[in-house]
Coordinates of C-alpha atoms in Angstrom, one line a residue:
M1 CA 21.8 3.8 -9.4
T2 CA 21.3 7.4 -9.6
T3 CA 18.8 9.6 -8.1
D4 CA 16.9 9.6 -11.1
A5 CA 15.7 5.8 -9.8
A6 CA 13.8 7.8 -6.7
R7 CA 11.6 9.9 -9.4
W8 CA 10.7 6.5 -11.7
R9 CA 7.5 6.1 -12.1
A10 CA 6.1 3.3 -14.8
P11 CA 4.7 4.6 -18.0
A12 CA 1.3 2.9 -17.1
L13 CA 1.3 5.2 -14.7
G14 CA 1.6 8.2 -16.9
E15 CA 2.4 11.8 -15.1
A16 CA 2.3 12.5 -11.4
K17 CA 0.0 15.5 -10.7
E18 CA 0.5 17.2 -7.2
L19 CA -2.4 18.2 -4.3
D20 CA -1.7 20.7 -2.2
L21 CA -4.0 19.7 0.7
S22 CA -4.5 21.3 4.2
A23 CA -1.9 18.4 5.5
G24 CA 0.5 18.7 2.9
K25 CA 1.4 17.9 -0.5
L26 CA 0.8 14.5 -2.2
L27 CA 1.5 13.0 -5.6
Y28 CA -0.5 11.1 -7.2
H29 CA -1.3 9.4 -10.4
D30 CA -4.9 9.2 -12.6
V31 CA -5.1 7.3 -15.5
G32 CA -8.0 5.6 -16.8
N33 CA -12.2 6.4 -17.8
G34 CA -14.8 4.7 -15.9
P35 CA -15.8 4.0 -12.7
T36 CA -13.0 5.3 -9.9
L37 CA -10.4 2.9 -8.0
V38 CA -8.5 4.2 -5.7
F39 CA -5.0 2.4 -4.4
V40 CA -3.0 2.6 -1.2
H41 CA -0.1 1.0 -0.9
G42 CA 2.1 0.4 2.5
L43 CA 5.3 1.2 4.2
L44 CA 8.6 1.3 2.0
V45 CA 7.2 0.9 -1.5
N46 CA 5.2 3.9 -3.7
A47 CA 2.6 4.1 -6.2
N48 CA 4.7 2.0 -8.6
L49 CA 3.3 -0.8 -7.0
W50 CA 0.3 -0.8 -8.1
R51 CA 1.6 -0.5 -12.3
K52 CA 0.8 -3.9 -13.5
L53 CA -2.7 -3.2 -12.2
V54 CA -3.2 0.0 -14.1
E55 CA -1.8 -1.4 -17.2
R56 CA -4.5 -4.1 -17.0
L57 CA -7.2 -1.9 -15.4
S58 CA -7.1 1.5 -16.9
A59 CA -9.0 0.7 -19.9
E60 CA -12.1 0.1 -18.2
F61 CA -11.3 2.2 -15.2
R62 CA -10.3 5.0 -13.7
C63 CA -7.3 4.5 -11.9
V64 CA -6.1 7.0 -9.2
V65 CA -3.1 6.0 -7.4
L66 CA -1.9 7.7 -4.5
D67 CA 1.7 8.3 -3.2
L68 CA 1.8 7.9 0.3
P69 CA 4.8 9.4 2.3
I70 CA 5.8 6.3 3.7
G71 CA 8.9 5.4 2.9
S72 CA 9.5 5.5 -0.9
H73 CA 8.0 9.0 -1.6
I74 CA 9.9 12.0 -2.9
L75 CA 7.5 15.1 -1.5
P76 CA 8.9 15.2 2.2
R77 CA 6.0 16.1 5.0
E78 CA 6.6 19.4 7.3
P79 CA 8.9 18.4 9.5
G80 CA 6.0 19.1 12.8
A81 CA 3.8 16.8 10.3
D82 CA 2.0 14.0 12.2
N83 CA 2.8 10.9 9.9
G84 CA 1.6 8.1 11.9
P85 CA -0.9 5.8 9.9
V86 CA -4.3 7.4 11.3
A87 CA -2.8 10.8 9.5
V88 CA -1.6 9.2 6.8
A89 CA -5.0 7.6 6.6
N90 CA -6.8 10.6 6.5
L91 CA -4.4 12.3 3.7
A92 CA -5.6 9.6 1.9
A93 CA -9.2 10.5 2.3
D94 CA -8.3 14.1 2.0
A95 CA -7.2 13.9 -1.9
I96 CA -10.5 11.7 -2.9
D97 CA -12.2 14.8 -1.1
A98 CA -9.6 17.3 -2.9
L99 CA -10.6 15.3 -6.1
G100 CA -14.0 15.6 -5.7
L101 CA -14.5 11.3 -6.2
E102 CA -17.4 9.5 -5.4
D103 CA -18.6 5.6 -5.0
V104 CA -14.8 5.0 -5.1
T105 CA -13.8 1.3 -4.8
L106 CA -10.5 1.4 -2.6
I107 CA -8.0 -1.4 -2.4
G108 CA -5.4 -1.6 -0.1
N109 CA -2.7 -3.6 0.5
D110 CA -0.1 -4.6 3.5
S111 CA -0.5 -1.4 5.7
G112 CA -2.0 0.4 3.4
G113 CA -4.8 -2.4 3.9
A114 CA -4.8 -1.2 7.7
M115 CA -4.9 2.3 6.8
S116 CA -8.2 1.6 4.0
Q117 CA -9.4 0.1 6.9
V118 CA -9.4 3.3 8.9
I119 CA -10.9 4.8 6.0
V120 CA -13.8 3.1 5.6
T121 CA -14.8 3.2 9.6
T122 CA -14.1 6.6 9.9
R123 CA -14.9 8.5 6.8
P124 CA -16.5 5.7 4.5
E125 CA -18.8 8.4 2.9
R126 CA -17.0 8.7 -0.5
I127 CA -16.4 5.2 -0.5
G128 CA -18.4 2.7 -2.4
R129 CA -17.0 -0.8 -2.2
L130 CA -13.6 -2.3 -0.6
V131 CA -11.2 -4.4 -1.8
L132 CA -8.3 -5.8 0.8
T133 CA -5.5 -7.3 -0.4
S134 CA -3.2 -9.2 2.2
C135 CA -3.0 -6.9 4.9
D136 CA -2.7 -5.5 8.5
F137 CA -5.8 -7.0 10.6
R138 CA -5.9 -6.2 14.5
D139 CA -3.0 -7.8 16.4
N140 CA -0.9 -8.5 13.0
F141 CA 0.3 -4.7 13.2
P142 CA 3.0 -4.5 12.1
P143 CA 3.4 -7.9 10.7
K144 CA 5.4 -10.1 12.8
L145 CA 8.1 -10.7 10.0
F146 CA 8.6 -7.0 10.7
A147 CA 8.6 -6.3 14.0
Y148 CA 11.9 -5.7 13.9
F149 CA 10.9 -2.1 12.2
K150 CA 9.6 -0.2 15.9
P151 CA 13.1 -1.5 17.7
T152 CA 15.0 0.0 14.7
A153 CA 13.0 3.3 14.4
A154 CA 13.6 4.2 17.6
I155 CA 17.1 3.6 17.5
P156 CA 18.9 7.2 16.2
G157 CA 20.9 6.2 12.9
A158 CA 19.7 2.6 12.9
L159 CA 16.9 3.9 9.9
Y160 CA 19.7 5.1 7.8
L161 CA 22.1 2.1 8.5
L162 CA 19.3 -0.3 7.2
A163 CA 18.7 2.0 4.3
Q164 CA 22.1 1.9 3.2
S165 CA 22.6 -2.1 4.0
L166 CA 19.8 -2.5 1.0
R167 CA 22.3 -1.0 -1.5
I168 CA 23.8 -4.2 -2.2
R169 CA 20.9 -6.0 -4.2
P170 CA 20.8 -9.7 -3.2
M171 CA 20.2 -8.4 0.2
R172 CA 16.8 -7.1 -0.8
R173 CA 15.9 -11.0 -1.4
L174 CA 16.2 -11.5 2.2
P175 CA 13.2 -12.6 4.0
I176 CA 14.0 -9.5 6.0
A177 CA 13.1 -7.1 2.9
F178 CA 11.3 -8.1 -0.3
G179 CA 12.0 -11.9 0.2
W180 CA 9.4 -13.2 1.5
L181 CA 6.9 -10.0 0.2
T182 CA 7.3 -11.2 -3.6
K183 CA 7.9 -14.9 -5.2
R184 CA 10.0 -13.3 -7.8
P185 CA 12.4 -10.6 -8.1
I186 CA 10.9 -6.8 -8.7
E187 CA 11.8 -5.0 -11.6
R188 CA 15.1 -3.2 -10.7
E189 CA 13.2 0.5 -11.5
A190 CA 10.6 0.0 -9.3
E191 CA 12.7 -1.8 -6.7
D192 CA 14.8 0.8 -6.7
S193 CA 12.1 3.6 -6.8
Y194 CA 11.1 1.7 -3.5
L195 CA 14.4 2.0 -1.9
L196 CA 16.5 5.1 -3.1
P197 CA 14.4 8.1 -1.3
A198 CA 14.6 6.3 2.4
M199 CA 18.6 5.6 0.9
T200 CA 19.0 9.2 -0.1
S201 CA 16.9 11.6 2.1
G202 CA 16.8 12.1 6.1
A203 CA 13.5 13.9 6.0
V204 CA 12.3 10.9 4.3
R205 CA 13.9 8.5 6.7
E206 CA 12.1 10.8 9.8
D207 CA 9.1 10.5 7.8
T208 CA 9.2 6.8 7.7
R209 CA 10.4 7.0 11.1
K210 CA 6.7 8.6 12.5
F211 CA 4.9 6.2 10.3
I212 CA 6.8 3.1 12.1
K213 CA 6.7 4.3 15.9
G214 CA 2.9 5.1 15.4
S215 CA 2.4 1.4 13.6
D216 CA 0.2 0.3 16.5
V217 CA -2.6 -2.7 17.2
S218 CA -4.8 -0.3 18.9
I219 CA -5.4 1.0 15.6
T220 CA -6.3 -2.0 13.7
N221 CA -8.4 -3.1 16.9
A222 CA -10.4 0.0 16.8
A223 CA -10.7 0.1 13.2
A224 CA -11.9 -4.4 13.1
D225 CA -14.2 -3.3 15.9
R226 CA -16.1 -1.2 13.5
L227 CA -15.8 -3.4 10.1
G228 CA -19.5 -4.0 10.5
E229 CA -20.6 -0.8 9.8
F230 CA -19.5 -0.9 6.7
R231 CA -22.5 -2.6 4.7
K232 CA -21.6 -1.7 1.4
P233 CA -19.7 -4.8 -1.0
A234 CA -16.2 -5.6 0.2
M235 CA -13.5 -8.6 -1.2
I236 CA -10.7 -9.9 0.1
A237 CA -8.4 -11.0 -2.0
W238 CA -6.1 -12.6 0.0
S239 CA -2.3 -14.5 -1.3
T240 CA -2.8 -18.6 -0.4
E241 CA 1.1 -18.6 0.2
D242 CA 1.7 -15.5 2.2
K243 CA 4.0 -15.4 4.7
A244 CA 3.4 -12.2 6.5
F245 CA -0.5 -12.1 6.5
P246 CA -1.9 -15.4 7.6
P247 CA -4.7 -16.6 5.3
A248 CA -6.9 -17.0 8.6
D249 CA -6.8 -12.8 8.7
G250 CA -8.2 -13.0 5.2
E251 CA -11.3 -15.4 6.7
A252 CA -11.6 -13.1 9.9
L253 CA -11.7 -9.9 7.8
A254 CA -14.3 -11.4 5.5
K255 CA -16.4 -12.5 8.3
A256 CA -16.5 -9.0 10.1
L257 CA -17.6 -7.4 7.1
P258 CA -21.3 -7.8 6.5
D259 CA -21.5 -7.3 2.4
S260 CA -18.3 -8.8 1.7
R261 CA -16.9 -12.0 -0.7
L262 CA -13.4 -13.7 0.1
E263 CA -11.3 -15.1 -3.1
W264 CA -7.6 -16.5 -3.3
V265 CA -4.7 -15.3 -5.2
D266 CA -2.6 -18.2 -6.0
D267 CA 0.8 -18.1 -7.3
A268 CA 1.4 -14.9 -4.9
Y269 CA 3.5 -14.0 -1.8
T270 CA 1.7 -10.3 0.0
F271 CA 2.5 -8.2 -3.2
S272 CA -0.2 -10.4 -5.5
M273 CA -0.3 -7.1 -7.7
E274 CA 3.6 -8.0 -8.3
D275 CA 3.4 -11.8 -8.3
N276 CA 0.2 -12.5 -10.4
P277 CA -1.7 -9.5 -11.5
D278 CA -3.9 -11.2 -13.6
R279 CA -5.5 -12.8 -11.3
L280 CA -5.9 -9.6 -9.2
A281 CA -7.3 -7.5 -11.8
E282 CA -9.8 -10.3 -13.1
L283 CA -11.0 -10.2 -9.9
I284 CA -11.5 -6.9 -9.7
R285 CA -12.7 -6.8 -12.7
D286 CA -15.5 -8.5 -12.1
F287 CA -16.3 -7.3 -8.3
V288 CA -16.5 -4.0 -9.5
R289 CA -18.5 -4.4 -12.5

């Protein structure tokens, strides 16, 4: 592994672009033409999470893929910046505003799904549709599988040690890492891009610590209480074999959103865009069209 892996981007995403927002700088990718899809990833991954979907959808849609500062990023926040989940959700909404996007289909996964719920319940003006894949909901934030993150973030030096332990590739397939997020190993370059930033940058680890420390069920419950106000079309595309986010949460989300449909993605864990991108792309294409 080299430091170049921290900057690797899948060819399907094209060249990274930079936004200079009032809350800080943010990288993003903008590929294709047509109705706009905005992708929101979760903790300890980056824009590469969506590479297989962009490859399948960019011929028909404008794919705007955000590279958020939550553990696998290469543009750290300013030292005093708030980097809790609500602040990062607002950063994503600021990016949508700055790009002048309208009638956006917002697509979230994992903690990116929690932030997408915050966006549609606090800043819904530019959002035309919502797609939630397996993600946090109400009291499952962070999910029990990764409950160890919060005490780890509270102990000085513990995030550094955790990150260094993942230099050993077999460790990455353990359930406490990516083992229960994907059914099959992740492409090496993408996996390295997820992990190297936190291994090599203290500023990235500090951003990560802030996000984890700020993750609290009060955020997801407040958003869930207001989901009924979002009356635009929504699709819940949940992985049937998910080990971190129970199918019952997908069903509950579908009931909480007034204009929603529930779809299932087979042969996939949490990262359905890694495990079964053909099925997920088909669902998104049909939903938006």
